[in-house]
JSON list of C-alpha atoms in Angstrom, two decimals:
[
{"chain": "A", "resi": 1, "resn": "GLN", "atom": "CA", "xyz": [0.00, 0.00, 0.00]},
{"chain": "A", "resi": 2, "resn": "VAL", "atom": "CA", "xyz": [1.35, 3.38, -1.00]},
{"chain": "A", "resi": 3, "resn": "GLN", "atom": "CA", "xyz": [1.32, 5.90, 1.81]},
{"chain": "A", "resi": 4, "resn": "LEU", "atom": "CA", "xyz": [2.14, 9.57, 2.02]},
{"chain": "A", "resi": 5, "resn": "VAL", "atom": "CA", "xyz": [2.15, 10.81, 5.59]},
{"chain": "A", "resi": 6, "resn": "GLU", "atom": "CA", "xyz": [2.36, 14.52, 6.29]},
{"chain": "A", "resi": 7, "resn": "SER", "atom": "CA", "xyz": [3.59, 15.93, 9.56]},
{"chain": "A", "resi": 8, "resn": "GLY", "atom": "CA", "xyz": [4.70, 19.22, 11.02]},
{"chain": "A", "resi": 9, "resn": "GLY", "atom": "CA", "xyz": [1.49, 21.17, 10.87]},
{"chain": "A", "resi": 10, "resn": "GLY", "atom": "CA", "xyz": [0.09, 23.06, 13.77]},
{"chain": "A", "resi": 11, "resn": "LEU", "atom": "CA", "xyz": [-0.71, 26.47, 15.15]},
{"chain": "A", "resi": 12, "resn": "VAL", "atom": "CA", "xyz": [1.75, 29.27, 14.60]},
{"chain": "A", "resi": 13, "resn": "GLN", "atom": "CA", "xyz": [1.75, 33.02, 15.07]},
{"chain": "A", "resi": 14, "resn": "PRO", "atom": "CA", "xyz": [1.83, 35.34, 12.07]},
{"chain": "A", "resi": 15, "resn": "GLY", "atom": "CA", "xyz": [5.42, 35.78, 11.01]},
{"chain": "A", "resi": 16, "resn": "GLY", "atom": "CA", "xyz": [6.38, 32.41, 12.38]},
{"chain": "A", "resi": 17, "resn": "SER", "atom": "CA", "xyz": [7.71, 29.32, 10.66]},
{"chain": "A", "resi": 18, "resn": "LEU", "atom": "CA", "xyz": [6.82, 25.69, 10.24]},
{"chain": "A", "resi": 19, "resn": "ARG", "atom": "CA", "xyz": [8.42, 22.84, 8.37]},
{"chain": "A", "resi": 20, "resn": "LEU", "atom": "CA", "xyz": [6.14, 20.25, 6.88]},
{"chain": "A", "resi": 21, "resn": "SER", "atom": "CA", "xyz": [7.36, 16.78, 6.05]},
{"chain": "A", "resi": 22, "resn": "CYS", "atom": "CA", "xyz": [5.84, 14.14, 3.82]},
{"chain": "A", "resi": 23, "resn": "ALA", "atom": "CA", "xyz": [7.21, 10.64, 4.16]},
{"chain": "A", "resi": 24, "resn": "ALA", "atom": "CA", "xyz": [6.42, 8.23, 1.36]},
{"chain": "A", "resi": 25, "resn": "SER", "atom": "CA", "xyz": [6.41, 4.48, 1.52]},
{"chain": "A", "resi": 26, "resn": "ASN", "atom": "CA", "xyz": [6.05, 1.73, -1.05]},
{"chain": "A", "resi": 27, "resn": "ILE", "atom": "CA", "xyz": [6.96, 3.86, -4.03]},
{"chain": "A", "resi": 28, "resn": "ILE", "atom": "CA", "xyz": [10.17, 4.37, -5.91]},
{"chain": "A", "resi": 29, "resn": "PHE", "atom": "CA", "xyz": [10.37, 7.87, -4.53]},
{"chain": "A", "resi": 30, "resn": "SER", "atom": "CA", "xyz": [13.09, 9.19, -6.81]},
{"chain": "A", "resi": 31, "resn": "VAL", "atom": "CA", "xyz": [10.96, 8.82, -9.95]},
{"chain": "A", "resi": 32, "resn": "TYR", "atom": "CA", "xyz": [8.04, 10.85, -8.59]},
{"chain": "A", "resi": 33, "resn": "HIS", "atom": "CA", "xyz": [7.38, 14.52, -8.91]},
{"chain": "A", "resi": 34, "resn": "MET", "atom": "CA", "xyz": [6.33, 15.80, -5.51]},
{"chain": "A", "resi": 35, "resn": "GLY", "atom": "CA", "xyz": [4.11, 18.67, -4.59]},
{"chain": "A", "resi": 36, "resn": "TRP", "atom": "CA", "xyz": [2.44, 20.45, -1.74]},
{"chain": "A", "resi": 37, "resn": "TYR", "atom": "CA", "xyz": [-1.13, 21.62, -2.17]},
{"chain": "A", "resi": 38, "resn": "ARG", "atom": "CA", "xyz": [-3.40, 23.43, 0.22]},
{"chain": "A", "resi": 39, "resn": "GLN", "atom": "CA", "xyz": [-7.08, 24.00, 0.61]},
{"chain": "A", "resi": 40, "resn": "ALA", "atom": "CA", "xyz": [-8.62, 26.59, 2.88]},
{"chain": "A", "resi": 41, "resn": "PRO", "atom": "CA", "xyz": [-12.30, 26.78, 3.79]},
{"chain": "A", "resi": 42, "resn": "GLY", "atom": "CA", "xyz": [-14.24, 28.37, 0.97]},
{"chain": "A", "resi": 43, "resn": "LYS", "atom": "CA", "xyz": [-11.30, 28.29, -1.40]},
{"chain": "A", "resi": 44, "resn": "GLN", "atom": "CA", "xyz": [-10.22, 26.00, -4.19]},
{"chain": "A", "resi": 45, "resn": "ARG", "atom": "CA", "xyz": [-7.29, 23.69, -3.77]},
{"chain": "A", "resi": 46, "resn": "GLU", "atom": "CA", "xyz": [-4.09, 25.22, -5.02]},
{"chain": "A", "resi": 47, "resn": "LEU", "atom": "CA", "xyz": [-0.60, 24.07, -5.76]},
{"chain": "A", "resi": 48, "resn": "VAL", "atom": "CA", "xyz": [1.73, 25.66, -3.26]},
{"chain": "A", "resi": 49, "resn": "ALA", "atom": "CA", "xyz": [5.06, 24.23, -4.33]},
{"chain": "A", "resi": 50, "resn": "ALA", "atom": "CA", "xyz": [6.36, 21.45, -6.51]},
{"chain": "A", "resi": 51, "resn": "ILE", "atom": "CA", "xyz": [9.65, 19.72, -7.04]},
{"chain": "A", "resi": 52, "resn": "THR", "atom": "CA", "xyz": [10.33, 17.45, -9.96]},
{"chain": "A", "resi": 53, "resn": "ARG", "atom": "CA", "xyz": [12.25, 14.22, -9.95]},
{"chain": "A", "resi": 54, "resn": "ALA", "atom": "CA", "xyz": [15.13, 16.25, -11.36]},
{"chain": "A", "resi": 55, "resn": "GLY", "atom": "CA", "xyz": [14.96, 18.79, -8.55]},
{"chain": "A", "resi": 56, "resn": "SER", "atom": "CA", "xyz": [13.40, 21.74, -10.36]},
{"chain": "A", "resi": 57, "resn": "THR", "atom": "CA", "xyz": [11.04, 23.76, -8.18]},
{"chain": "A", "resi": 58, "resn": "ASP", "atom": "CA", "xyz": [8.02, 25.94, -8.70]},
{"chain": "A", "resi": 59, "resn": "TYR", "atom": "CA", "xyz": [5.94, 28.00, -6.29]},
{"chain": "A", "resi": 60, "resn": "ALA", "atom": "CA", "xyz": [2.63, 29.73, -6.14]},
{"chain": "A", "resi": 61, "resn": "ASP", "atom": "CA", "xyz": [3.02, 33.48, -6.40]},
{"chain": "A", "resi": 62, "resn": "SER", "atom": "CA", "xyz": [1.50, 33.87, -2.95]},
{"chain": "A", "resi": 63, "resn": "VAL", "atom": "CA", "xyz": [4.34, 31.96, -1.29]},
{"chain": "A", "resi": 64, "resn": "LYS", "atom": "CA", "xyz": [7.35, 32.87, -3.40]},
{"chain": "A", "resi": 65, "resn": "GLY", "atom": "CA", "xyz": [10.19, 34.06, -1.25]},
{"chain": "A", "resi": 66, "resn": "ARG", "atom": "CA", "xyz": [8.64, 32.60, 1.89]},
{"chain": "A", "resi": 67, "resn": "PHE", "atom": "CA", "xyz": [8.34, 28.85, 1.26]},
{"chain": "A", "resi": 68, "resn": "THR", "atom": "CA", "xyz": [10.96, 26.38, 0.13]},
{"chain": "A", "resi": 69, "resn": "ILE", "atom": "CA", "xyz": [10.32, 22.87, -1.10]},
{"chain": "A", "resi": 70, "resn": "SER", "atom": "CA", "xyz": [13.04, 20.26, -0.96]},
{"chain": "A", "resi": 71, "resn": "ARG", "atom": "CA", "xyz": [13.37, 16.52, -1.16]},
{"chain": "A", "resi": 72, "resn": "ASP", "atom": "CA", "xyz": [15.60, 13.86, 0.28]},
{"chain": "A", "resi": 73, "resn": "ASN", "atom": "CA", "xyz": [15.37, 10.83, -1.94]},
{"chain": "A", "resi": 74, "resn": "ALA", "atom": "CA", "xyz": [17.40, 8.73, 0.47]},
{"chain": "A", "resi": 75, "resn": "LYS", "atom": "CA", "xyz": [14.73, 9.32, 3.11]},
{"chain": "A", "resi": 76, "resn": "ASN", "atom": "CA", "xyz": [11.75, 9.17, 0.75]},
{"chain": "A", "resi": 77, "resn": "THR", "atom": "CA", "xyz": [10.70, 12.52, 2.13]},
{"chain": "A", "resi": 78, "resn": "VAL", "atom": "CA", "xyz": [9.69, 15.89, 0.75]},
{"chain": "A", "resi": 79, "resn": "TYR", "atom": "CA", "xyz": [9.71, 19.02, 2.89]},
{"chain": "A", "resi": 80, "resn": "LEU", "atom": "CA", "xyz": [8.06, 22.40, 2.85]},
{"chain": "A", "resi": 81, "resn": "GLN", "atom": "CA", "xyz": [9.81, 25.07, 4.85]},
{"chain": "A", "resi": 82, "resn": "MET", "atom": "CA", "xyz": [7.29, 27.80, 5.54]},
{"chain": "A", "resi": 83, "resn": "ASN", "atom": "CA", "xyz": [8.58, 31.15, 6.77]},
{"chain": "A", "resi": 84, "resn": "SER", "atom": "CA", "xyz": [6.94, 34.50, 7.39]},
{"chain": "A", "resi": 85, "resn": "LEU", "atom": "CA", "xyz": [3.60, 32.81, 7.72]},
{"chain": "A", "resi": 86, "resn": "LYS", "atom": "CA", "xyz": [0.46, 34.82, 7.20]},
{"chain": "A", "resi": 87, "resn": "PRO", "atom": "CA", "xyz": [-3.12, 34.16, 8.32]},
{"chain": "A", "resi": 88, "resn": "GLU", "atom": "CA", "xyz": [-4.04, 33.54, 4.70]},
{"chain": "A", "resi": 89, "resn": "ASP", "atom": "CA", "xyz": [-1.67, 30.55, 4.71]},
{"chain": "A", "resi": 90, "resn": "THR", "atom": "CA", "xyz": [-4.12, 28.78, 7.00]},
{"chain": "A", "resi": 91, "resn": "ALA", "atom": "CA", "xyz": [-5.25, 25.62, 5.24]},
{"chain": "A", "resi": 92, "resn": "VAL", "atom": "CA", "xyz": [-4.99, 21.89, 5.14]},
{"chain": "A", "resi": 93, "resn": "TYR", "atom": "CA", "xyz": [-1.77, 21.06, 3.36]},
{"chain": "A", "resi": 94, "resn": "TYR", "atom": "CA", "xyz": [-1.60, 17.93, 1.25]},
{"chain": "A", "resi": 95, "resn": "CYS", "atom": "CA", "xyz": [1.35, 16.05, -0.13]},
{"chain": "A", "resi": 96, "resn": "ASN", "atom": "CA", "xyz": [1.13, 14.73, -3.67]},
{"chain": "A", "resi": 97, "resn": "ALA", "atom": "CA", "xyz": [3.27, 12.26, -5.56]},
{"chain": "A", "resi": 98, "resn": "TYR", "atom": "CA", "xyz": [2.97, 11.90, -9.34]},
{"chain": "A", "resi": 99, "resn": "ALA", "atom": "CA", "xyz": [4.76, 9.61, -11.72]},
{"chain": "A", "resi": 100, "resn": "THR", "atom": "CA", "xyz": [2.09, 8.64, -14.25]},
{"chain": "A", "resi": 101, "resn": "ILE", "atom": "CA", "xyz": [-1.67, 9.00, -14.54]},
{"chain": "A", "resi": 102, "resn": "THR", "atom": "CA", "xyz": [-2.03, 5.59, -12.92]},
{"chain": "A", "resi": 103, "resn": "SER", "atom": "CA", "xyz": [0.66, 6.21, -10.33]},
{"chain": "A", "resi": 104, "resn": "ALA", "atom": "CA", "xyz": [-0.35, 9.31, -8.42]},
{"chain": "A", "resi": 105, "resn": "TYR", "atom": "CA", "xyz": [-1.05, 9.56, -4.73]},
{"chain": "A", "resi": 106, "resn": "TRP", "atom": "CA", "xyz": [-2.20, 11.95, -2.02]},
{"chain": "A", "resi": 107, "resn": "GLY", "atom": "CA", "xyz": [-1.52, 12.20, 1.66]},
{"chain": "A", "resi": 108, "resn": "GLN", "atom": "CA", "xyz": [-4.23, 12.71, 4.24]},
{"chain": "A", "resi": 109, "resn": "GLY", "atom": "CA", "xyz": [-3.34, 16.31, 4.90]},
{"chain": "A", "resi": 110, "resn": "THR", "atom": "CA", "xyz": [-2.03, 18.27, 7.83]},
{"chain": "A", "resi": 111, "resn": "GLN", "atom": "CA", "xyz": [-3.62, 21.38, 9.28]},
{"chain": "A", "resi": 112, "resn": "VAL", "atom": "CA", "xyz": [-1.68, 24.62, 9.35]},
{"chain": "A", "resi": 113, "resn": "THR", "atom": "CA", "xyz": [-3.25, 27.45, 11.28]},
{"chain": "A", "resi": 114, "resn": "VAL", "atom": "CA", "xyz": [-1.69, 30.90, 11.36]},
{"chain": "A", "resi": 115, "resn": "SER", "atom": "CA", "xyz": [-3.34, 33.02, 13.98]},
{"chain": "A", "resi": 116, "resn": "SER", "atom": "CA", "xyz": [-2.54, 35.43, 16.74]}
]
């Protein structure tokens, strides 16, 4: 069974930082593109950050300069370092792994709440 397990979410003050982790199991991690998505109440799901199997990264405009995605293939883990957090970053954050149309997976999500 393929599993993506997110961790690191929680409550943080505006301006604070969190690091999310997504640990994958039962996939050949190095061949998957990895991404972080988020969905806030009343909003559509959006891609926050992505990193390809080759290591190229992309970010939503709303998080550029504040968030950094990275991966450690030896640990089957992708990270999202989140700095200078804003209340509008509050959402459930989901990890995604994509290799092919028939090999794509989602984690269960982790809640990030930015509030004073």
